CSV table of C-alpha atoms in Angstrom, one decimal:
chain,number,residue,atom,x,y,z
A,286,MET,CA,-354.0,20.1,157.2
A,287,SER,CA,-354.0,18.2,153.3
A,288,PRO,CA,-355.3,19.9,150.6
A,289,ALA,CA,-358.1,19.2,148.3
A,290,PRO,CA,-357.3,15.2,146.2
A,291,ASN,CA,-358.2,17.0,143.0
A,292,THR,CA,-356.3,19.9,143.3
A,293,GLU,CA,-353.0,20.0,141.4
A,294,ALA,CA,-350.5,21.9,143.6
A,295,ASP,CA,-348.0,24.0,142.9
A,296,LEU,CA,-344.9,22.4,144.7
A,297,ILE,CA,-344.4,19.8,147.4
A,298,ILE,CA,-341.1,19.1,148.7
A,299,GLU,CA,-340.6,16.0,150.1
A,300,ALA,CA,-337.9,16.2,153.2
A,301,ALA,CA,-336.1,14.0,155.8
A,302,TRP,CA,-336.9,16.3,158.7
A,303,ILE,CA,-339.0,19.6,159.1
A,304,VAL,CA,-338.1,21.8,161.8
A,305,PRO,CA,-341.1,24.4,161.5
A,306,VAL,CA,-339.9,26.3,164.4
A,307,VAL,CA,-343.8,26.5,165.8
A,308,PRO,CA,-344.4,24.8,167.7
A,309,ARG,CA,-341.7,25.1,169.7
A,310,ASP,CA,-339.0,22.1,169.6
A,311,ALA,CA,-340.8,20.4,167.0
A,312,VAL,CA,-338.9,18.3,164.9
A,313,ILE,CA,-341.4,16.2,161.8
A,314,THR,CA,-340.1,13.2,159.8
A,315,ASP,CA,-340.7,12.3,156.4
A,316,HIS,CA,-343.5,14.9,156.0
A,317,ALA,CA,-343.9,17.3,152.7
A,318,LEU,CA,-344.5,20.8,152.2
A,319,VAL,CA,-348.0,21.5,150.0
A,320,ILE,CA,-347.5,24.7,148.4
A,321,ASN,CA,-350.3,26.5,146.7
A,322,ASN,CA,-349.9,30.0,145.6
A,323,ARG,CA,-346.8,30.7,147.0
A,324,ARG,CA,-348.3,29.4,151.1
A,325,ILE,CA,-347.9,26.5,152.9
A,326,ASN,CA,-351.2,24.8,152.1
A,327,ALA,CA,-350.0,21.6,154.1
A,328,ILE,CA,-347.5,19.4,155.7
A,329,ILE,CA,-348.4,15.8,154.9
A,330,PRO,CA,-347.1,12.7,155.3
A,331,ILE,CA,-344.8,11.2,152.5
A,332,ASN,CA,-346.6,8.8,151.4
A,333,GLU,CA,-349.7,10.8,151.0
A,334,ALA,CA,-347.9,13.5,149.2
A,335,LYS,CA,-346.6,10.5,146.8
A,336,GLY,CA,-350.6,10.4,146.0
A,337,LEU,CA,-350.6,14.2,145.2
A,338,THR,CA,-350.7,15.7,141.4
A,339,CYS,CA,-348.3,18.4,141.3
A,340,LYS,CA,-346.8,21.1,139.0
A,341,ARG,CA,-343.3,20.4,140.8
A,342,ARG,CA,-341.5,18.0,143.0
A,343,VAL,CA,-338.5,17.7,144.3
A,344,GLU,CA,-337.5,14.9,146.2
A,345,LEU,CA,-335.1,15.6,149.0
A,346,SER,CA,-334.7,12.5,151.0
A,347,ASN,CA,-331.6,13.6,152.9
A,348,HIS,CA,-332.1,17.4,154.4
A,349,ILE,CA,-333.9,19.4,157.0
A,350,LEU,CA,-336.4,22.1,156.1
A,351,MET,CA,-336.2,24.8,158.4
A,352,PRO,CA,-337.5,28.3,157.8
A,353,GLY,CA,-335.4,30.8,155.6
A,354,PHE,CA,-333.6,32.9,158.2
A,355,VAL,CA,-335.3,36.8,158.7
A,356,ASN,CA,-331.5,39.1,158.9
A,357,ALA,CA,-333.2,41.7,160.7
A,358,HIS,CA,-330.4,44.4,159.9
A,359,GLY,CA,-327.8,45.2,157.5
A,360,HIS,CA,-326.4,47.6,154.9
A,361,THR,CA,-325.8,45.4,152.0
A,362,PRO,CA,-324.0,47.6,149.5
A,363,MET,CA,-321.2,48.3,152.4
A,364,SER,CA,-320.1,44.4,151.1
A,365,LEU,CA,-318.5,46.5,149.1
A,366,PHE,CA,-316.0,47.5,151.6
A,367,ARG,CA,-315.2,44.3,153.1
A,368,GLY,CA,-311.5,43.9,154.2
A,369,LEU,CA,-310.8,48.1,154.1
A,370,ALA,CA,-312.0,48.9,157.9
A,371,ASP,CA,-310.6,46.0,160.1
A,372,ASP,CA,-308.9,46.4,163.7
A,373,ILE,CA,-309.8,49.6,165.0
A,374,PRO,CA,-313.4,50.8,167.1
A,375,LEU,CA,-316.2,51.6,166.1
A,376,GLN,CA,-315.6,55.8,166.2
A,377,GLU,CA,-312.8,55.2,164.3
A,378,TRP,CA,-314.4,52.8,161.8
A,379,LEU,CA,-316.8,55.1,161.3
A,380,GLU,CA,-315.5,58.8,161.4
A,381,ASP,CA,-311.9,58.1,160.0
A,382,ARG,CA,-312.7,54.9,157.3
A,383,ILE,CA,-316.2,54.4,156.6
A,384,TRP,CA,-317.6,58.1,156.0
A,385,PRO,CA,-314.9,58.9,153.8
A,386,LEU,CA,-315.3,56.5,151.7
A,387,GLU,CA,-318.7,56.6,151.2
A,388,SER,CA,-318.5,60.3,149.8
A,389,LYS,CA,-316.1,59.5,147.9
A,390,TYR,CA,-317.8,56.2,146.5
A,391,VAL,CA,-321.3,55.5,147.1
A,392,SER,CA,-323.9,56.2,143.9
A,393,ARG,CA,-326.4,54.2,142.3
A,394,GLU,CA,-324.4,52.1,141.0
A,395,PHE,CA,-322.2,51.3,143.9
A,396,VAL,CA,-325.5,50.1,145.7
A,397,ARG,CA,-327.0,48.4,143.1
A,398,ASP,CA,-324.0,46.7,142.4
A,399,GLY,CA,-323.1,46.1,146.7
A,400,ALA,CA,-326.7,44.6,146.4
A,401,MET,CA,-326.1,42.4,144.2
A,402,LEU,CA,-323.3,40.9,145.4
A,403,THR,CA,-325.1,40.8,149.1
A,404,LEU,CA,-328.2,38.8,147.7
A,405,ALA,CA,-325.8,36.2,146.2
A,406,GLU,CA,-324.3,35.9,149.6
A,407,ILE,CA,-327.1,35.9,151.9
A,408,ILE,CA,-329.0,33.6,149.2
A,409,ARG,CA,-326.3,31.1,149.5
A,410,SER,CA,-326.1,31.0,153.4
A,411,GLY,CA,-330.0,30.3,153.9
A,412,THR,CA,-331.5,33.9,154.4
A,413,THR,CA,-335.0,35.0,152.9
A,414,CYS,CA,-335.8,38.2,154.0
A,415,PHE,CA,-333.4,40.8,155.0
A,416,ALA,CA,-333.7,44.3,156.6
A,417,ASP,CA,-331.8,47.2,154.9
A,418,ASN,CA,-329.9,50.4,156.0
A,419,TYR,CA,-328.2,52.5,153.3
A,420,PHE,CA,-328.6,55.1,150.7
A,421,PHE,CA,-330.8,54.9,147.5
A,422,PRO,CA,-332.9,52.0,148.9
A,423,ASP,CA,-335.1,52.4,145.6
A,424,GLU,CA,-332.3,50.7,144.1
A,425,VAL,CA,-331.7,47.4,146.9
A,426,ALA,CA,-335.5,47.3,146.5
A,427,LYS,CA,-335.1,47.0,142.3
A,428,VAL,CA,-332.6,44.0,142.9
A,429,ALA,CA,-334.7,42.5,145.4
A,430,ASN,CA,-337.1,42.3,143.1
A,431,GLU,CA,-334.9,41.4,140.4
A,432,ALA,CA,-333.9,38.2,143.1
A,433,SER,CA,-336.6,38.0,144.6
A,434,LEU,CA,-335.9,38.0,147.7
A,435,ARG,CA,-338.1,39.8,150.8
A,436,ALA,CA,-336.4,42.8,152.3
A,437,GLN,CA,-337.9,45.1,154.3
A,438,LEU,CA,-335.5,48.9,154.0
A,439,ALA,CA,-334.9,51.2,156.5
A,440,CYS,CA,-334.6,54.0,154.8
A,441,PRO,CA,-331.7,56.0,156.8
A,442,VAL,CA,-332.6,59.8,157.8
A,443,LEU,CA,-329.9,62.2,159.2
A,444,ASP,CA,-329.3,65.5,160.1
A,445,PHE,CA,-327.1,66.0,157.4
A,446,PRO,CA,-326.6,66.0,153.6
A,447,THR,CA,-324.9,62.8,152.3
A,448,VAL,CA,-325.6,61.8,148.3
A,449,TRP,CA,-329.0,60.6,149.1
A,450,ALA,CA,-330.4,63.9,150.0
A,451,GLN,CA,-329.2,67.2,152.1
A,452,GLY,CA,-331.8,67.1,155.2
A,453,ALA,CA,-333.3,65.0,157.5
A,454,ASP,CA,-336.8,66.9,155.4
A,455,GLU,CA,-335.6,65.3,152.1
A,456,TYR,CA,-335.0,62.0,153.7
A,457,ILE,CA,-338.0,61.7,155.1
A,458,SER,CA,-339.5,62.9,152.0
A,459,GLN,CA,-337.8,60.4,150.0
A,460,THR,CA,-338.6,57.6,152.8
A,461,THR,CA,-343.2,58.3,152.5
A,462,GLN,CA,-342.4,58.8,148.8
A,463,LEU,CA,-341.2,55.1,149.0
A,464,HIS,CA,-343.4,53.8,151.1
A,465,ASP,CA,-345.9,54.8,148.4
A,466,ASP,CA,-344.0,53.3,145.7
A,467,TYR,CA,-344.0,50.1,147.2
A,468,ARG,CA,-347.2,49.6,148.9
A,469,SER,CA,-349.1,46.9,147.3
A,470,SER,CA,-345.1,45.4,146.9
A,471,GLU,CA,-345.2,41.9,148.4
A,472,LEU,CA,-341.6,41.2,148.5
A,473,VAL,CA,-340.8,44.9,149.6
A,474,SER,CA,-341.2,47.1,153.2
A,475,ILE,CA,-340.2,50.6,153.4
A,476,ALA,CA,-339.5,51.3,157.6
A,477,PHE,CA,-338.2,54.2,158.2
A,478,GLY,CA,-334.1,54.2,159.2
A,479,PRO,CA,-332.7,57.2,161.7
A,480,HIS,CA,-329.2,56.3,162.0
A,481,ALA,CA,-328.8,56.7,165.6
A,482,PRO,CA,-330.0,59.2,168.1
A,483,TYR,CA,-325.9,60.9,167.9
A,484,THR,CA,-326.9,61.6,164.3
A,485,VAL,CA,-330.8,62.6,164.0
A,486,SER,CA,-331.9,66.0,166.4
A,487,ASP,CA,-335.8,65.9,167.8
A,488,LYS,CA,-337.3,67.7,165.4
A,489,PRO,CA,-337.0,65.0,162.8
A,490,LEU,CA,-337.6,62.0,165.6
A,491,GLN,CA,-340.6,63.1,166.7
A,492,ARG,CA,-341.4,63.2,163.2
A,493,ILE,CA,-340.4,60.2,162.4
A,494,ALA,CA,-342.9,58.5,165.5
A,495,ALA,CA,-345.9,60.6,164.2
A,496,LEU,CA,-345.8,59.2,160.6
A,497,ALA,CA,-344.6,55.6,161.0
A,498,GLU,CA,-347.4,55.4,163.6
A,499,GLU,CA,-349.6,57.1,160.6
A,500,LEU,CA,-347.8,54.5,157.8
A,501,ASP,CA,-347.9,51.4,160.3
A,502,VAL,CA,-343.7,50.7,159.6
A,503,PRO,CA,-341.1,49.9,162.2
A,504,ILE,CA,-338.2,52.1,162.9
A,505,HIS,CA,-335.0,50.8,162.5
A,506,ILE,CA,-332.1,52.8,164.9
A,507,HIS,CA,-328.9,52.2,165.8
A,508,MET,CA,-330.0,52.4,170.0
A,509,HIS,CA,-326.6,52.1,172.8
A,510,GLU,CA,-324.0,50.4,170.6
A,511,ASN,CA,-321.3,51.0,172.7
A,512,ALA,CA,-319.8,53.1,176.0
A,513,ARG,CA,-318.9,55.8,174.3
A,514,GLU,CA,-322.8,56.7,172.6
A,515,VAL,CA,-324.1,56.7,175.8
A,516,SER,CA,-321.4,58.9,177.9
A,517,ASP,CA,-321.2,61.6,175.0
A,518,ALA,CA,-325.0,61.4,175.2
A,519,LEU,CA,-325.4,62.2,179.0
A,520,ALA,CA,-322.5,64.4,178.7
A,521,SER,CA,-324.4,66.8,176.5
A,522,ASP,CA,-327.7,66.4,177.6
A,523,GLY,CA,-328.1,64.6,180.6
A,524,ARG,CA,-330.2,61.7,179.4
A,525,ARG,CA,-329.3,58.3,178.8
A,526,PRO,CA,-330.2,57.9,174.3
A,527,LEU,CA,-333.2,55.0,175.6
A,528,THR,CA,-334.6,57.7,178.2
A,529,ARG,CA,-334.5,60.4,175.1
A,530,MET,CA,-335.8,58.4,172.7
A,531,ALA,CA,-338.6,57.4,175.3
A,532,ASP,CA,-339.3,61.7,175.8
A,533,LEU,CA,-339.8,61.8,172.3
A,534,GLY,CA,-342.4,59.1,172.0
A,535,LEU,CA,-340.1,56.2,169.9
A,536,VAL,CA,-340.2,53.4,172.3
A,537,SER,CA,-343.0,51.7,171.3
A,538,PRO,CA,-343.4,48.1,169.5
A,539,ARG,CA,-342.6,49.4,166.2
A,540,LEU,CA,-339.0,50.6,167.2
A,541,LEU,CA,-335.6,48.0,166.6
A,542,CYS,CA,-333.1,48.7,168.6
A,543,VAL,CA,-329.7,47.4,166.9
A,544,HIS,CA,-327.0,46.4,168.9
A,545,ALA,CA,-328.2,47.5,172.2
A,546,THR,CA,-325.5,46.5,174.4
A,547,GLN,CA,-325.4,48.7,176.7
A,548,LEU,CA,-328.6,48.2,178.5
A,549,ILE,CA,-329.6,48.9,182.8
A,550,ASP,CA,-332.0,46.5,184.1
A,551,ASP,CA,-334.4,49.9,183.8
A,552,GLU,CA,-333.9,50.3,180.0
A,553,ILE,CA,-334.6,46.5,179.9
A,554,ARG,CA,-337.8,46.7,181.0
A,555,LEU,CA,-339.4,50.2,179.4
A,556,LEU,CA,-338.0,47.6,176.4
A,557,SER,CA,-340.6,44.8,177.6
A,558,GLN,CA,-342.9,47.5,178.7
A,559,GLN,CA,-343.9,49.2,175.4
A,560,GLY,CA,-342.7,46.2,173.3
A,561,ALA,CA,-340.0,47.4,171.7
A,562,ASN,CA,-337.3,44.9,170.7
A,563,VAL,CA,-334.0,44.4,169.5
A,564,ILE,CA,-331.8,43.1,167.1
A,565,HIS,CA,-329.0,41.7,168.0
A,566,CYS,CA,-325.2,42.0,166.0
A,567,PRO,CA,-322.6,39.7,167.6
A,568,SER,CA,-320.1,39.3,165.2
A,569,SER,CA,-319.5,43.0,164.0
A,570,ASN,CA,-320.1,44.2,168.4
A,571,LEU,CA,-316.9,41.5,169.0
A,572,LYS,CA,-315.4,43.4,166.0
A,573,LEU,CA,-316.1,46.5,167.0
A,574,ALA,CA,-315.2,45.9,170.4
A,575,SER,CA,-318.4,47.6,171.1
A,576,GLY,CA,-319.8,45.4,174.0
A,577,LEU,CA,-322.1,42.4,174.9
A,578,CYS,CA,-325.8,41.8,174.3
A,579,GLU,CA,-327.4,40.6,177.4
A,580,VAL,CA,-329.8,38.4,175.4
A,581,ASP,CA,-330.8,35.9,178.0
A,582,LYS,CA,-332.1,38.5,180.2
A,583,LEU,CA,-333.7,40.5,177.2
A,584,LEU,CA,-335.7,37.1,176.6
A,585,LYS,CA,-336.3,36.3,180.1
A,586,HIS,CA,-338.2,40.2,180.4
A,587,ASP,CA,-340.1,39.1,177.3
A,588,VAL,CA,-338.2,41.4,175.0
A,589,ASN,CA,-338.7,40.4,171.2
A,590,VAL,CA,-334.9,39.6,170.5
A,591,ALA,CA,-333.9,39.6,166.5
A,592,LEU,CA,-330.9,38.9,164.9
A,593,GLY,CA,-329.1,40.8,162.3
A,594,THR,CA,-325.3,40.0,160.6
A,595,ASP,CA,-324.8,43.6,160.4
A,596,GLY,CA,-322.4,45.0,157.0
A,597,ALA,CA,-319.7,43.1,156.0
A,598,ALA,CA,-317.8,45.9,156.5
A,599,SER,CA,-318.3,45.1,159.8
A,600,ASN,CA,-318.7,41.4,160.0
A,601,ASN,CA,-317.2,40.3,157.4
A,602,ASP,CA,-319.5,37.8,156.0
A,603,LEU,CA,-323.5,37.6,156.2
A,604,ASP,CA,-323.8,33.8,157.0
A,605,MET,CA,-327.0,33.8,159.2
A,606,PHE,CA,-325.9,30.7,160.9
A,607,GLY,CA,-322.5,31.2,161.9
A,608,GLU,CA,-323.8,34.7,163.5
A,609,MET,CA,-326.8,32.4,165.4
A,610,HIS,CA,-323.8,29.6,166.6
A,611,LEU,CA,-322.3,33.5,167.7
A,612,MET,CA,-325.2,34.5,169.1
A,613,ALA,CA,-326.1,31.4,171.2
A,614,LEU,CA,-322.7,30.3,172.4
A,615,LEU,CA,-321.7,34.4,173.2
A,616,SER,CA,-324.9,34.7,175.5
A,617,LYS,CA,-324.4,31.2,177.2
A,618,ALA,CA,-321.1,32.5,178.4
A,619,VAL,CA,-322.3,36.6,179.4
A,620,ALA,CA,-325.3,35.4,181.4
A,621,ASP,CA,-322.6,32.6,182.9
A,622,ASN,CA,-325.0,29.8,182.4
A,623,ALA,CA,-324.3,27.2,179.8
A,624,ALA,CA,-328.6,26.4,179.6
A,625,ALA,CA,-328.8,30.8,179.1
A,626,VAL,CA,-330.6,30.7,175.1
A,627,SER,CA,-331.2,27.5,174.0
A,628,ALA,CA,-330.5,25.7,170.6
A,629,GLN,CA,-334.9,26.0,169.5
A,630,GLN,CA,-334.4,30.1,171.2
A,631,ALA,CA,-331.6,30.7,169.0
A,632,LEU,CA,-333.4,29.1,165.6
A,633,GLU,CA,-336.8,31.4,166.9
A,634,ILE,CA,-334.7,34.3,167.6
A,635,ALA,CA,-333.4,34.0,163.7
A,636,THR,CA,-336.0,32.8,162.4
A,637,LEU,CA,-339.6,34.5,163.9
A,638,ASN,CA,-338.5,36.4,165.9
A,639,GLY,CA,-336.8,38.4,163.0
A,640,ALA,CA,-340.4,38.1,161.4
A,641,LYS,CA,-342.4,39.8,164.5
A,642,ALA,CA,-339.1,43.0,164.6
A,643,LEU,CA,-340.1,43.7,161.1
A,644,GLY,CA,-344.2,43.6,161.3
A,645,MET,CA,-344.0,39.9,159.2
A,646,GLU,CA,-345.2,37.6,161.9
A,647,ARG,CA,-347.6,36.3,160.2
A,648,ASP,CA,-346.6,35.4,157.1
A,649,ILE,CA,-343.2,34.6,157.2
A,650,GLY,CA,-340.8,33.3,160.7
A,651,SER,CA,-341.9,29.8,160.4
A,652,LEU,CA,-343.5,26.8,158.0
A,653,GLU,CA,-346.4,27.2,159.2
A,654,VAL,CA,-350.3,26.6,157.0
A,655,GLY,CA,-351.1,30.1,155.4
A,656,LYS,CA,-347.5,31.6,156.0
A,657,PHE,CA,-345.2,32.5,152.8
A,658,ALA,CA,-343.4,29.3,151.8
A,659,ASP,CA,-340.2,30.7,152.9
A,660,ILE,CA,-337.9,27.8,152.9
A,661,CYS,CA,-334.5,27.0,153.5
A,662,ALA,CA,-333.6,23.5,152.8
A,663,VAL,CA,-330.6,21.8,154.8
A,664,SER,CA,-327.8,19.0,152.8
A,665,LEU,CA,-327.1,16.5,155.8
A,666,ASP,CA,-324.3,15.0,153.6
A,667,HIS,CA,-322.2,17.2,155.5
A,668,LEU,CA,-319.5,15.7,157.9
A,669,SER,CA,-320.4,18.0,161.0
A,670,LEU,CA,-324.1,17.0,160.3
A,671,THR,CA,-323.5,13.0,160.9
A,672,PRO,CA,-324.3,11.5,162.9
A,673,MET,CA,-328.1,13.2,162.5
A,674,ASN,CA,-328.8,12.7,166.4
A,675,ASN,CA,-330.5,16.2,167.1
A,676,PRO,CA,-332.2,18.2,164.3
A,677,ILE,CA,-332.0,21.7,166.0
A,678,SER,CA,-328.4,21.4,167.8
A,679,HIS,CA,-327.0,20.5,164.4
A,680,LEU,CA,-329.2,23.7,162.9
A,681,VAL,CA,-327.8,25.7,165.6
A,682,TYR,CA,-324.1,24.1,166.5
A,683,ALA,CA,-322.8,22.2,163.8
A,684,SER,CA,-323.8,24.1,161.0
A,685,ASN,CA,-322.6,27.1,158.7
A,686,GLY,CA,-324.0,28.6,154.6
A,687,SER,CA,-322.4,25.4,153.2
A,688,VAL,CA,-325.0,23.2,153.6
A,689,VAL,CA,-328.2,25.2,152.4
A,690,SER,CA,-328.8,23.2,149.1
A,691,HIS,CA,-332.3,24.5,148.1
A,692,VAL,CA,-334.2,28.5,148.6
A,693,TRP,CA,-337.4,28.8,147.9
A,694,CYS,CA,-339.2,33.0,148.5
A,695,ALA,CA,-342.6,32.8,149.0
A,696,GLY,CA,-342.8,29.9,146.5
A,697,SER,CA,-340.1,30.9,144.2
A,698,LEU,CA,-336.9,28.8,143.9
A,699,LEU,CA,-334.1,30.9,144.5
A,700,LEU,CA,-330.9,28.8,144.7
A,701,GLU,CA,-331.5,24.9,143.7
A,702,ASP,CA,-328.6,22.1,144.5
A,703,GLY,CA,-326.2,25.3,145.7
A,704,GLU,CA,-326.8,27.3,142.3
A,705,LEU,CA,-327.9,30.4,142.4
A,706,GLN,CA,-331.5,30.6,140.3
A,707,THR,CA,-332.6,34.4,140.0
A,708,LEU,CA,-328.9,36.6,139.7
A,709,ASP,CA,-326.3,36.3,137.7
A,710,LEU,CA,-323.2,35.4,139.4
A,711,SER,CA,-320.7,35.7,136.8
A,712,LEU,CA,-321.6,39.3,136.4
A,713,ILE,CA,-322.0,40.0,140.4
A,714,LYS,CA,-318.0,39.0,140.4
A,715,GLU,CA,-317.5,41.1,137.4
A,716,ARG,CA,-318.6,44.3,139.5
A,717,ALA,CA,-317.2,43.7,142.4
A,718,ALA,CA,-313.6,43.7,140.9
A,719,ARG,CA,-314.1,46.4,139.2
A,720,TRP,CA,-314.9,48.1,142.4
A,721,GLN,CA,-312.2,46.6,144.0
A,722,ALA,CA,-309.5,48.0,141.5
A,723,LYS,CA,-311.5,51.4,141.8
A,724,PHE,CA,-310.2,51.2,145.5
A,725,ALA,CA,-306.6,49.8,145.4
A,726,GLN,CA,-306.2,53.3,143.1
A,727,ALA,CA,-307.2,54.9,145.2
């Protein structure tokens, strides 16, 4: 598609290579993205683009353009807890370290400062859309808007009180109110985030299932995260957690099963039949020794698998290039097959599949005409990307966040030559240092 010759484009980005994700395995050389009204209007040869007028033209002669990453699971404020709960298993990590830290420190100020830190990190490593699950999601929404970054906020729901709500009814009420507040937002969407099967009882889960259908929003839940979660559920309820979720009506295309390291074949078939999603968080799963997600088997059963970093308290960085690389290699080892999860599949999981899980695949996840201009530019000046024999391979197997030079979200420039454009890096570092000092005094 070419724009009308007399139309002035908002932005034209010329690049040596474009990896659009759709069509599959496509690599387009010496082309330009033409952007109008925040969306991709055309993908045309550079020599044609030279003849168009535009408000801004960016020439990236030694770069790859790719869709911005969709980080499908995280806890943004927890970047402030980075390094405070290492080398311990999940239940101890959660019950003995994280929950006490949250009880002592989490506030609106904590959430805002942690969200700014995380958004700065993920923008600099090429993420243009993130899913979050944490307290005071309204504060995260404000930071996302200020940063011009796309977000889906899965508001937490638990049976017990926290700093954000006193019980399940209040958590759900706060979520529906926030959904109303951001109903017309182009950048921020709201979802339900029941923490886990073992922290939310049947009645709230049934209510969430009904409301999610009514409001047309996803449900993010930590599911089958480790073997203990499953064995505890069997001992107390006689059912595996996913079976209970199915009995309660939650297993549908709206469901995002985060982690899913303990799936049996019948459960994989159930997820496939019902169109549910799995969010794979390989670094966090490995660090907490939670288990291994069978990505190749899930894909072969047509289960949509997306990728998330989880929070920095259990990762400990938020670089989606690193997460994608680890996922691709680990999936081959788990499947005992070097051909499992190709580079193209890995890139799809980190972009388009994430968009699908969040219900956004019509608007983001690939560089296609009509979609929002959510774009990551990768500089090829790095030795790890030399020589440029295979752009898709290099993105998955040889890149990290340091190769990102530019980032746009809905056509807005968030990163230029590695410099943040919508966030104050010095302020973010100053506030992070204050929290570090508070932790040190405890």
